CSV table of C-alpha atoms in Angstrom, one decimal:
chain,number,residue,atom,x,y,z
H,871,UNK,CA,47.7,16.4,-28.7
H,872,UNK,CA,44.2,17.2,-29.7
H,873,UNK,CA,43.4,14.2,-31.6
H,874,UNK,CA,44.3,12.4,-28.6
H,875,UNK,CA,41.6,14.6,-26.1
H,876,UNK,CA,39.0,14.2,-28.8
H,877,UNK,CA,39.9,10.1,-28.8
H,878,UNK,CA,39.9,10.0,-25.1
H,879,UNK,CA,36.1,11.7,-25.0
H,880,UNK,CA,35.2,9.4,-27.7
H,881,UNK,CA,36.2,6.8,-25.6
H,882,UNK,CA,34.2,8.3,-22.2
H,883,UNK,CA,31.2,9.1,-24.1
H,884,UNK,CA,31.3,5.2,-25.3
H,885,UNK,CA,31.6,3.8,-22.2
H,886,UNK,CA,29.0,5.9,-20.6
H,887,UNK,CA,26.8,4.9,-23.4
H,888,UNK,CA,27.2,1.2,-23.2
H,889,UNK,CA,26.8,1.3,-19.5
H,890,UNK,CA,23.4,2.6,-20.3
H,891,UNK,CA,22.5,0.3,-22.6
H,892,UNK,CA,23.2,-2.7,-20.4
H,893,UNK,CA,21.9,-1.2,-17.3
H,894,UNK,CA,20.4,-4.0,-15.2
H,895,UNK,CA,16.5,-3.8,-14.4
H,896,UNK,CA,15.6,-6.6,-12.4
H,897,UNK,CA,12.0,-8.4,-13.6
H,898,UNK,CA,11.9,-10.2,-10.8
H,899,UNK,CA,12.4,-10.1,-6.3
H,900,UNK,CA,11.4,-9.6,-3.2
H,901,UNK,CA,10.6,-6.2,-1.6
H,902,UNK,CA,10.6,-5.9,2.3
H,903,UNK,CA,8.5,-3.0,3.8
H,904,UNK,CA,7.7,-1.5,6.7
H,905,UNK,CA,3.9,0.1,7.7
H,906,UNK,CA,3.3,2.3,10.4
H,907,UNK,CA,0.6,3.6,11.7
H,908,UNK,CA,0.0,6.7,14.0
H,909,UNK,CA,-1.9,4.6,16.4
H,910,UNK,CA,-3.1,7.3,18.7
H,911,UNK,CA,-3.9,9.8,16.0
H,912,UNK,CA,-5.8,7.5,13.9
H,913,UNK,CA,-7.9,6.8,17.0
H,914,UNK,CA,-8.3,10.6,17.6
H,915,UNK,CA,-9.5,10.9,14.2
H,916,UNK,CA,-12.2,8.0,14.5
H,917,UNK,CA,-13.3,9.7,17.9
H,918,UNK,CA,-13.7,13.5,16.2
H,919,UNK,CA,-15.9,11.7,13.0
H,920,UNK,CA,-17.9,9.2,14.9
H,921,UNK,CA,-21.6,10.1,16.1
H,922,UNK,CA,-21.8,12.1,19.5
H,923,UNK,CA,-22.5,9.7,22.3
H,924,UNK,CA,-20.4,10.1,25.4
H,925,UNK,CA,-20.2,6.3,26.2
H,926,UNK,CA,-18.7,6.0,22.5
H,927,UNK,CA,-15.9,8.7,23.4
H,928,UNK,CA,-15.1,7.9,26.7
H,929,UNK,CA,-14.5,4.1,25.6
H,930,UNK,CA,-12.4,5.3,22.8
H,931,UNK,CA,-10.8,8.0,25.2
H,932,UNK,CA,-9.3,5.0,27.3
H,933,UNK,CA,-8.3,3.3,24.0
H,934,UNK,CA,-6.0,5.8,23.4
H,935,UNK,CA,-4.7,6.4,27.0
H,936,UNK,CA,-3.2,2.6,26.4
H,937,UNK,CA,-2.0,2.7,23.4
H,938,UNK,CA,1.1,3.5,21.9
H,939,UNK,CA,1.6,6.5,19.6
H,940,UNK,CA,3.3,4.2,16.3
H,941,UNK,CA,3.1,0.4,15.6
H,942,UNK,CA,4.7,-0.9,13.0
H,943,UNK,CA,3.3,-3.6,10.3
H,944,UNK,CA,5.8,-5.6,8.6
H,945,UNK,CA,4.7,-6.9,5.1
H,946,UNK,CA,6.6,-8.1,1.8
H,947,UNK,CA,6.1,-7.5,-1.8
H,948,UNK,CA,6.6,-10.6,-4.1
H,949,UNK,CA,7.0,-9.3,-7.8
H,950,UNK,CA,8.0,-11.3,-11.3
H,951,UNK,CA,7.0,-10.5,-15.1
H,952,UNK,CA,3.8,-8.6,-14.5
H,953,UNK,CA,2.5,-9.5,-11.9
H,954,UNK,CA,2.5,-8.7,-7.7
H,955,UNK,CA,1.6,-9.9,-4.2
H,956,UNK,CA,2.0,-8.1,-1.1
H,957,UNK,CA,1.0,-10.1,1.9
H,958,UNK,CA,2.1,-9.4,5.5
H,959,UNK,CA,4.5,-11.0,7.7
H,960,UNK,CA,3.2,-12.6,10.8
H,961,UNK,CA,3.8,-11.1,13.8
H,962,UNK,CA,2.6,-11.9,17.8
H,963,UNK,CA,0.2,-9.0,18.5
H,964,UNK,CA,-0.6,-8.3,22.2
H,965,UNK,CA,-4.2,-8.9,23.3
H,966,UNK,CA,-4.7,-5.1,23.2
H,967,UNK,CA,-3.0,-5.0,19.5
H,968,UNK,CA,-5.5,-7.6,18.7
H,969,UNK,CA,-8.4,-5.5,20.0
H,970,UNK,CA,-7.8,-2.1,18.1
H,971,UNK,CA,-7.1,-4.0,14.6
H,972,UNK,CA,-10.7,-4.7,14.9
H,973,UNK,CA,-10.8,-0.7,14.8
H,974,UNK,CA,-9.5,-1.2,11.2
H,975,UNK,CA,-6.0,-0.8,12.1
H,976,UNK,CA,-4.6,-2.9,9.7
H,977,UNK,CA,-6.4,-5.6,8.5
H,978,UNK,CA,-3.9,-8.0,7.4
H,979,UNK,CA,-4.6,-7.8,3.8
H,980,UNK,CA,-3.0,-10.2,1.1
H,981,UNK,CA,-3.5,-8.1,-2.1
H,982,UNK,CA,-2.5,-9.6,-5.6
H,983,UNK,CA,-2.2,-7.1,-9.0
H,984,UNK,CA,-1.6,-8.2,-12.4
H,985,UNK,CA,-0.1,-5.2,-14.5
H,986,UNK,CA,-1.1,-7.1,-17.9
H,987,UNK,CA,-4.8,-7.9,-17.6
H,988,UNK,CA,-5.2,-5.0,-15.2
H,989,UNK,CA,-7.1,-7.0,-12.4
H,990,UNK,CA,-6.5,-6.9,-8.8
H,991,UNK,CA,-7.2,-9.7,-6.4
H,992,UNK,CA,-7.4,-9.1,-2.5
H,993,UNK,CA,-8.1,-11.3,0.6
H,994,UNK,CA,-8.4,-10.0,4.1
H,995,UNK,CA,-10.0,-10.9,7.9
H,996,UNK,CA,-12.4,-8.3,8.4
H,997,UNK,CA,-13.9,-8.7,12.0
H,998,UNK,CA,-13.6,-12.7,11.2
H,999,UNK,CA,-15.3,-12.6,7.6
H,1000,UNK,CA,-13.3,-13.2,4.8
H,1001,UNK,CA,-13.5,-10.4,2.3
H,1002,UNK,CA,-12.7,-11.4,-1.0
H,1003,UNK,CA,-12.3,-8.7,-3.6
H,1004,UNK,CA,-12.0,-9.2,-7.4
H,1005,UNK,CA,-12.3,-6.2,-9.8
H,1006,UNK,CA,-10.0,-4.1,-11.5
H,1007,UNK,CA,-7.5,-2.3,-10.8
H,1008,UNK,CA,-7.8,0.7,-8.8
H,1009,UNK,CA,-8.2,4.2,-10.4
H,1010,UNK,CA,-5.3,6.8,-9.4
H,1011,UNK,CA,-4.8,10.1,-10.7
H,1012,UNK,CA,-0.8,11.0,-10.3
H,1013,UNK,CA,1.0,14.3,-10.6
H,1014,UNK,CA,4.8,13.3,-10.8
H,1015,UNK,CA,6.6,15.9,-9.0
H,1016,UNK,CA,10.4,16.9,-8.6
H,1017,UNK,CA,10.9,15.6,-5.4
H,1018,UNK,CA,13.4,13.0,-4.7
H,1019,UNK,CA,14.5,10.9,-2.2
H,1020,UNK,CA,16.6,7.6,-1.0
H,1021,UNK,CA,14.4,4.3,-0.1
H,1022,UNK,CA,16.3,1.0,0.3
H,1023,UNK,CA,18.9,2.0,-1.7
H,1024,UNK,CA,17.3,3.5,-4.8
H,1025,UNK,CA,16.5,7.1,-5.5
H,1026,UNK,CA,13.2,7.5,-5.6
H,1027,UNK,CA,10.9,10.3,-7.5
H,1028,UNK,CA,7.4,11.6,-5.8
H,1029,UNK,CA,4.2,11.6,-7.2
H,1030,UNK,CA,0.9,13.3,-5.9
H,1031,UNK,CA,-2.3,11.5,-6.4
H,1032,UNK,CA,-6.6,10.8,-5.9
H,1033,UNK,CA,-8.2,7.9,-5.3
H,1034,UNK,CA,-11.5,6.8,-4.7
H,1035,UNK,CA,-12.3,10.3,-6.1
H,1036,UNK,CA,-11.3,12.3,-3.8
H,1037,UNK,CA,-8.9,10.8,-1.4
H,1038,UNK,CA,-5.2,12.3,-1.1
H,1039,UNK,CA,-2.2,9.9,-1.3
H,1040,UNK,CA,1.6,10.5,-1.8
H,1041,UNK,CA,4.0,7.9,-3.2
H,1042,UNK,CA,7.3,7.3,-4.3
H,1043,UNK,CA,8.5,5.4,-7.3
H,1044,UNK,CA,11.6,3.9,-8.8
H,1045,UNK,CA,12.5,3.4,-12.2
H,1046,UNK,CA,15.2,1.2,-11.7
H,1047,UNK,CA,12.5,-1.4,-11.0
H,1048,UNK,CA,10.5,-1.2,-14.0
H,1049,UNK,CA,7.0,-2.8,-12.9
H,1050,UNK,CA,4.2,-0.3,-12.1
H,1051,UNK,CA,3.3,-1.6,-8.9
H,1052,UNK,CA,3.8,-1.6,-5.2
H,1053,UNK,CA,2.0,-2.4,-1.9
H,1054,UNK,CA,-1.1,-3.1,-0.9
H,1055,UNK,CA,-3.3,-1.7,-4.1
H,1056,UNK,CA,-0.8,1.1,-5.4
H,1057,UNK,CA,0.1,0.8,-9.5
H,1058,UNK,CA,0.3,2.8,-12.1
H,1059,UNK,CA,3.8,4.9,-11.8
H,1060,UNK,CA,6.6,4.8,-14.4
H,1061,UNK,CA,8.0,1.8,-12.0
H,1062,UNK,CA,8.3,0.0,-8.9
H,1063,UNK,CA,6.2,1.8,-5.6
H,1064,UNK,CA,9.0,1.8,-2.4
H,1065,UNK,CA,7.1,4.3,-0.7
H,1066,UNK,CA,3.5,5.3,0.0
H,1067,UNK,CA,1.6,7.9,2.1
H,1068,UNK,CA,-2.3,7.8,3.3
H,1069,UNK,CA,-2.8,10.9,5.3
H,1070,UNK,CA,-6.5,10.1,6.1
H,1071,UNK,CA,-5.5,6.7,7.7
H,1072,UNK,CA,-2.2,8.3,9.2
H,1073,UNK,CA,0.2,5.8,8.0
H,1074,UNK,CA,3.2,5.4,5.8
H,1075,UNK,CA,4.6,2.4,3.8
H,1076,UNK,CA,8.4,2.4,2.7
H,1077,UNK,CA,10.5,-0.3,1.7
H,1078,UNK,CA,13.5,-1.5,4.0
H,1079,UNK,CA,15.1,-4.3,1.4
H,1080,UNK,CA,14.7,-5.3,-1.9
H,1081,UNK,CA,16.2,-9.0,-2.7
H,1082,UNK,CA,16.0,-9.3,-6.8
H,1083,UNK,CA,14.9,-12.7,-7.8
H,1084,UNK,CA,12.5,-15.0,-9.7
H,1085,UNK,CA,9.8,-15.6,-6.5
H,1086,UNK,CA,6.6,-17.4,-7.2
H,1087,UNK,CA,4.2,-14.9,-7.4
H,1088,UNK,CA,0.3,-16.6,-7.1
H,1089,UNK,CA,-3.1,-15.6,-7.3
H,1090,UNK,CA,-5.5,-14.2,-4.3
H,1091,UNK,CA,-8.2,-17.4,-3.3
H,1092,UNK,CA,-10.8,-17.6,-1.1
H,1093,UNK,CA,-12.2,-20.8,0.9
H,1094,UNK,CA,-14.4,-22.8,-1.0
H,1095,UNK,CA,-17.3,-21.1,0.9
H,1096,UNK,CA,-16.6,-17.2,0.2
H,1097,UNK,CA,-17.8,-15.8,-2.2
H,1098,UNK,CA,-15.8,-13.0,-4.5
H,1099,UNK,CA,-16.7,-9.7,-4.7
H,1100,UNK,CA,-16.2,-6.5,-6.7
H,1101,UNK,CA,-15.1,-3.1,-4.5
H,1102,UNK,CA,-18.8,-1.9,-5.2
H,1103,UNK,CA,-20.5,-5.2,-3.9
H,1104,UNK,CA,-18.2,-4.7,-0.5
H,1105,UNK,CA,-19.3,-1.6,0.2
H,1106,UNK,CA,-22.8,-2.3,-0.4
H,1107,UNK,CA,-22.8,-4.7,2.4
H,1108,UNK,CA,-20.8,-3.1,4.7
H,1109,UNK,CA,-22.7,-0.1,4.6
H,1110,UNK,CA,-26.0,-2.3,5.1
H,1111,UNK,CA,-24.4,-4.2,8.0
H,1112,UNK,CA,-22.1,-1.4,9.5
H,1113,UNK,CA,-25.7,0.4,9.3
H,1114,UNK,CA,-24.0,3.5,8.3
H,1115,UNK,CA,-26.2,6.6,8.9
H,1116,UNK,CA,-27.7,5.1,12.4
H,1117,UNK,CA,-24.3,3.6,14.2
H,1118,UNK,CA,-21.5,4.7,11.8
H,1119,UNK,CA,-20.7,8.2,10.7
H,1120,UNK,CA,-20.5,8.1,6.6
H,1121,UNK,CA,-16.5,9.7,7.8
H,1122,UNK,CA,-15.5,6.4,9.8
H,1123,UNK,CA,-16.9,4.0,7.1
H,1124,UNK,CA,-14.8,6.1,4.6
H,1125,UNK,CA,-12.3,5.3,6.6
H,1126,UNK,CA,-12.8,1.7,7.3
H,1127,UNK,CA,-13.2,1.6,3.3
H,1128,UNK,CA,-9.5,2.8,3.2
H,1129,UNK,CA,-8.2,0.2,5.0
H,1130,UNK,CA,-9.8,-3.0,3.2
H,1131,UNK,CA,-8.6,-1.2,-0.4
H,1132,UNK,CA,-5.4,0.4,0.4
């Protein structure tokens, strides 16, 4: 009788262990996510750090009596060896929509990350110039903490982290998905990015669906007349044109940074 309980946990503990071994981690797929934005605290947050001029405040106080308190962004994260693009999906924005992306809601970013020679690519309509950004990728500092939760059907650990020095983000990883990536600019996790938090931009990203497949995944490219620039060269000439210090607050261009690299 014992030799026959010590065969039959032989034969569990095998099983288990050859499950394991040819546990499926997909290289390739699609990723479906969701962004939303805390429209009218966002605004309230661009009021309280812009310069104190009552025309200013009253315009952006009738902003926010019209708009709503969440829109949601929908966006898609091609992924396949090594390599990522997240790019959103086009939506029909109401005029008003239109009006506060020029805020730096969202700016309708197309950013492309390769894991293996650690560049990032990223295209985006910033007040109708092209912004072109080529450099590497960008620096995060994680703490991978205990905390779990469910995102689109995979559990998924949580990790604290700084970037651009001294900006606080929260994110959630899988490990099913083995490549350490995710959207918009967000790498450098023990796996796949389904869920991301930017407290200083009140939004959230989290994945709805992920379709496992072998998608094309291509490079970030300008029009033949923009020019490519590194995240450094960007915020030189925003900064000069944006002339922070006399119109802009160095809070809201801090902000406005956020959104063209996040």
């Amino acid at each position: 009788m014992r030799i026959r309980i010590v065969i039959l946990w032989i034969v569990i503990l095998c099983s288990h262990t050859l499950s394991a071994q040819y546990a499926y981690f997909p290289q390739g797929g699609t990723i479906h996510f969701e962004k939303t934005v805390h429209v009218k605290n966002f605004l309230k947050t661009l009021t309280s750090v812009g310069k104190n001029d009552n025309f200013d405040k009253t315009y952006m106080e009738q902003m926010m009596s019209k708009a709503p308190e969440t829109y949601i962004f929908k966006s898609k994260l091609l992924f396949s060896d090594e390599k990522s693009r997240y790019e959103p999906v086009k939506q029909e924005l109401t005029g008003f929509m239109r009006s506060l992306i020029w805020f730096g809601l969202d700016y309708e970013g197309i950013f492309y990350q390769d894991m293996k020679k650690k560049q990032m690519h990223s295209l985006m309509d910033y007040q109708g110039t092209n912004m072109w950004t080529q450099d590497s990728l960008l620096n995060v500092k994680w703490k991978i903490t205990d905390e779990y939760r469910e995102i689109a059907g995979y559990n998924c650990r949580r990790a604290n982290g700084v970037i651009m020095d001294s900006v606080y983000v929260v994110a959630f990883y899988t490990d099913d998905i083995p490549l350490s990536s995710g959207p918009t600019t967000f790498h450098g996790l023990p796996g796949m990015i389904l869920g991301a938090v930017i407290p200083d931009r009140h939004t959230s990203i989290y994945a709805t669906k992920v379709e496992i497949g072998q998608p094309e995944v291509t490079q970030v490219v300008g029009k033949k007349r923009d020019k490519p620039m590194t995240r450094k060269e960007i915020q030189s000439f925003l900064r000069e044109s944006m002339s922070v210090g006399e119109w802009t607050t160095e809070k809201q261009f801090k902000i406005q940074m956020l959104g063209l690299f996040l």
